[in-house]
């Protein structure tokens, strides 16, 4: 069965510093990987995805993620964090005909 | 215009009651989903419909019954509500196929007392 691990419940970073939110996955076939963000009392919003091709994927709001097949990781990154980036971030994976499986989420707090 | 809308936004009801949550999308997508997010923010798929046809039905009590009158709507009916049903329920939609991102509604916070 496919699964996603987000090892950090909370990530704190100072405004202007780079941020990384970690994600590792486990699938039996080729993975299709997604990052979503959830602001308080809102639905999830799509940030970026990896389907195939270039391992470095760029998405909304200056976020990017790098697919690393050997480490089965898909970490989310941003060179310079903003206070407005503070939210709950979800990594998700699917493979084959299985439904999208979400990680438990990582709360990002950017401190001014 | 809201792409994926849900009503109501909040729903407070007593155990044993029956309630419905409505979802509509105006994106022209063929596929719609229902997710449950529990108090720890864990998100799990419940159902998926493609062009009004059920394609995913995860391990969900049969008290939950989705209904899709047309491909723009996917409603969730819940019978005999239990305390453990308290959660935020999200509707989402996407074009058909594995590679497309999903668009989520704002959520319905269900509280069962």
Coordinates of C-alpha atoms in Angstrom, one line a residue:
Chain A
X1 CA 0.0 0.0 0.0
X2 CA 1.2 3.5 -0.7
X3 CA 2.0 5.9 2.1
X4 CA 3.4 9.3 2.7
X5 CA 5.5 10.4 5.7
X6 CA 5.9 14.0 6.8
X7 CA 8.3 13.5 9.7
X8 CA 7.9 17.0 11.2
X9 CA 4.7 18.1 12.8
X10 CA 5.9 21.7 13.0
X11 CA 8.6 23.7 11.2
X12 CA 9.6 27.2 12.5
X13 CA 11.6 29.5 10.3
X14 CA 12.5 33.2 10.5
X15 CA 11.1 35.5 7.7
X16 CA 13.6 35.8 4.9
X17 CA 15.3 32.5 5.6
X18 CA 15.0 29.4 3.4
X19 CA 12.4 26.8 4.4
X20 CA 12.2 23.1 3.8
X21 CA 9.2 20.9 4.6
X22 CA 10.1 17.2 4.3
X23 CA 8.2 14.4 2.6
X24 CA 9.0 10.8 1.9
X25 CA 6.8 8.3 0.2
X26 CA 6.4 4.6 -0.4
X27 CA 4.7 3.2 -3.5
X28 CA 4.8 0.0 -5.5
X29 CA 5.0 1.7 -8.9
X30 CA 5.8 5.1 -10.3
X31 CA 4.9 7.9 -7.9
X32 CA 2.9 11.0 -8.7
X33 CA 3.6 13.5 -6.0
X34 CA 1.7 16.6 -4.9
X35 CA 2.0 19.4 -2.4
X36 CA -1.0 21.2 -1.1
X37 CA -1.4 24.1 1.4
X38 CA -4.2 24.7 3.8
X39 CA -4.8 28.1 5.4
X40 CA -6.9 28.3 8.6
X41 CA -10.6 27.5 8.0
X42 CA -10.0 27.0 4.3
X43 CA -9.9 24.1 1.9
X44 CA -6.6 22.8 0.4
X45 CA -4.9 24.6 -2.4
X46 CA -2.7 23.0 -4.9
X47 CA 1.0 24.2 -4.9
X48 CA 2.9 21.9 -7.3
X49 CA 3.2 18.4 -8.6
X50 CA 5.7 15.9 -10.0
X51 CA 4.5 13.6 -12.7
X52 CA 7.5 12.9 -14.8
X53 CA 10.5 14.8 -16.3
X54 CA 12.7 17.3 -14.5
X55 CA 13.2 16.4 -10.9
X56 CA 13.0 20.1 -9.8
X57 CA 9.4 21.3 -9.9
X58 CA 8.4 24.9 -9.5
X59 CA 5.0 25.9 -8.2
X60 CA 2.8 28.7 -6.9
X61 CA 4.0 31.4 -4.5
X62 CA 7.7 30.8 -5.2
X63 CA 7.7 27.2 -3.8
X64 CA 9.6 24.4 -5.4
X65 CA 10.1 20.7 -4.7
X66 CA 12.8 18.2 -5.7
X67 CA 11.9 14.6 -6.6
X68 CA 14.6 12.3 -5.4
X69 CA 13.9 8.7 -6.5
X70 CA 16.8 7.1 -4.6
X71 CA 15.8 8.7 -1.3
X72 CA 12.0 8.4 -2.1
X73 CA 11.6 12.0 -1.1
X74 CA 9.8 15.1 -2.4
X75 CA 10.8 17.9 -0.1
X76 CA 9.1 21.3 -0.4
X77 CA 11.4 24.4 -0.4
X78 CA 11.3 28.1 -0.7
X79 CA 14.4 30.3 -0.8
X80 CA 13.0 33.1 1.3
X81 CA 10.1 32.6 3.7
X82 CA 7.3 35.1 4.2
X83 CA 5.0 35.4 7.2
X84 CA 2.1 34.8 4.9
X85 CA 3.5 31.3 4.1
X86 CA 2.5 30.2 7.6
X87 CA 0.0 27.4 7.0
X88 CA -0.5 23.6 7.1
X89 CA 1.3 21.8 4.3
X90 CA 0.3 18.4 2.9
X91 CA 2.3 16.1 0.8
X92 CA 0.3 13.5 -1.2
X93 CA 1.1 10.6 -3.5
X94 CA -0.7 8.3 -5.8
X95 CA 0.4 5.4 -8.0
X96 CA -1.5 3.3 -10.5
X97 CA -5.2 3.4 -9.9
X98 CA -5.0 4.0 -6.2
X99 CA -6.6 7.2 -4.7
X100 CA -4.5 10.1 -3.5
X101 CA -3.0 9.5 -0.1
X102 CA -2.1 12.5 2.1
X103 CA 0.6 12.8 4.7
X104 CA -0.5 14.0 8.2
X105 CA 0.6 17.5 7.4
X106 CA 3.3 19.9 8.6
X107 CA 2.5 23.2 10.2
X108 CA 4.8 25.9 9.0
X109 CA 5.3 28.9 11.2
X110 CA 7.2 31.9 9.7
X111 CA 8.3 34.3 12.4
X112 CA 8.8 38.0 11.6
Chain B
X1 CA -17.2 32.9 -8.8
X2 CA -16.4 30.1 -6.3
X3 CA -15.0 27.1 -8.2
X4 CA -16.0 24.4 -5.6
X5 CA -18.7 25.4 -3.1
X6 CA -20.2 23.5 -0.2
X7 CA -23.3 24.1 1.9
X8 CA -23.6 24.4 4.8
X9 CA -20.3 25.7 6.1
X10 CA -21.2 24.7 9.6
X11 CA -23.5 21.9 10.8
X12 CA -24.3 21.2 14.4
X13 CA -26.7 18.3 15.1
X14 CA -27.5 15.6 17.6
X15 CA -26.7 12.0 17.5
X16 CA -29.1 9.8 15.5
X17 CA -30.1 12.6 13.1
X18 CA -29.8 12.4 9.3
X19 CA -28.0 15.2 7.5
X20 CA -26.8 16.2 4.0
X21 CA -23.9 18.3 2.8
X22 CA -24.1 19.6 -0.7
X23 CA -21.2 20.2 -3.1
X24 CA -21.2 22.0 -6.5
X25 CA -18.4 22.7 -8.9
X26 CA -18.4 25.1 -11.9
X27 CA -15.1 24.0 -13.3
X28 CA -16.5 21.5 -15.8
X29 CA -14.6 18.7 -14.1
X30 CA -15.7 15.1 -14.5
X31 CA -14.4 13.8 -11.2
X32 CA -15.5 14.7 -7.7
X33 CA -14.4 13.6 -4.3
X34 CA -15.4 13.6 -0.6
X35 CA -12.7 13.8 2.0
X36 CA -12.9 13.7 5.8
X37 CA -10.4 15.7 7.9
X38 CA -10.4 14.7 11.6
X39 CA -9.5 16.8 14.6
X40 CA -5.8 16.0 14.1
X41 CA -6.0 17.4 10.5
X42 CA -5.6 13.9 9.0
X43 CA -7.2 13.9 5.6
X44 CA -8.7 10.7 4.1
X45 CA -10.6 10.1 0.9
X46 CA -14.1 8.7 1.4
X47 CA -15.6 8.6 -2.1
X48 CA -14.8 9.5 -5.7
X49 CA -17.2 9.9 -8.6
X50 CA -16.4 10.1 -12.3
X51 CA -19.1 11.6 -14.5
X52 CA -21.8 10.6 -11.9
X53 CA -20.4 7.1 -11.5
X54 CA -18.9 5.8 -8.2
X55 CA -15.3 4.8 -8.8
X56 CA -13.8 4.9 -5.3
X57 CA -15.5 3.8 -2.1
X58 CA -13.1 3.6 0.7
X59 CA -13.8 1.9 4.0
X60 CA -16.7 4.1 5.1
X61 CA -19.7 3.1 7.1
X62 CA -22.8 2.5 4.9
X63 CA -24.5 5.3 6.9
X64 CA -22.6 7.6 4.5
X65 CA -24.2 7.7 1.0
X66 CA -23.0 9.9 -1.8
X67 CA -25.3 11.0 -4.5
X68 CA -24.4 12.6 -7.8
X69 CA -27.4 14.0 -9.7
X70 CA -25.2 15.4 -12.4
X71 CA -21.5 15.7 -12.9
X72 CA -21.4 19.2 -11.3
X73 CA -22.9 18.0 -8.0
X74 CA -21.9 15.5 -5.4
X75 CA -23.9 15.5 -2.2
X76 CA -23.1 13.5 0.9
X77 CA -25.9 12.1 3.0
X78 CA -25.2 10.8 6.5
X79 CA -27.7 8.6 8.4
X80 CA -27.9 8.0 12.1
X81 CA -25.1 10.4 13.0
X82 CA -22.6 9.4 15.6
X83 CA -20.1 11.4 17.8
X84 CA -17.2 10.1 15.7
X85 CA -18.6 11.6 12.6
X86 CA -17.6 15.1 13.9
X87 CA -15.0 16.4 11.5
X88 CA -14.5 18.7 8.6
X89 CA -15.8 17.3 5.3
X90 CA -14.2 18.6 2.1
X91 CA -15.5 18.2 -1.4
X92 CA -13.0 18.4 -4.3
X93 CA -13.0 18.1 -8.1
X94 CA -10.5 17.4 -10.9
X95 CA -10.4 16.6 -14.5
X96 CA -10.4 12.8 -15.2
X97 CA -7.0 11.1 -15.0
X98 CA -4.3 10.6 -12.4
X99 CA -2.1 13.6 -13.1
X100 CA -4.5 16.4 -12.4
X101 CA -4.5 18.4 -9.2
X102 CA -7.7 18.6 -7.2
X103 CA -9.6 21.7 -6.4
X104 CA -11.1 21.8 -2.9
X105 CA -14.2 23.4 -1.5
X106 CA -14.0 25.4 1.7
X107 CA -15.2 22.6 3.9
X108 CA -18.2 21.8 6.1
X109 CA -17.5 21.5 9.8
X110 CA -19.9 18.9 11.2
X111 CA -20.3 18.7 15.0
X112 CA -22.4 15.9 16.4
X113 CA -23.5 16.4 20.0

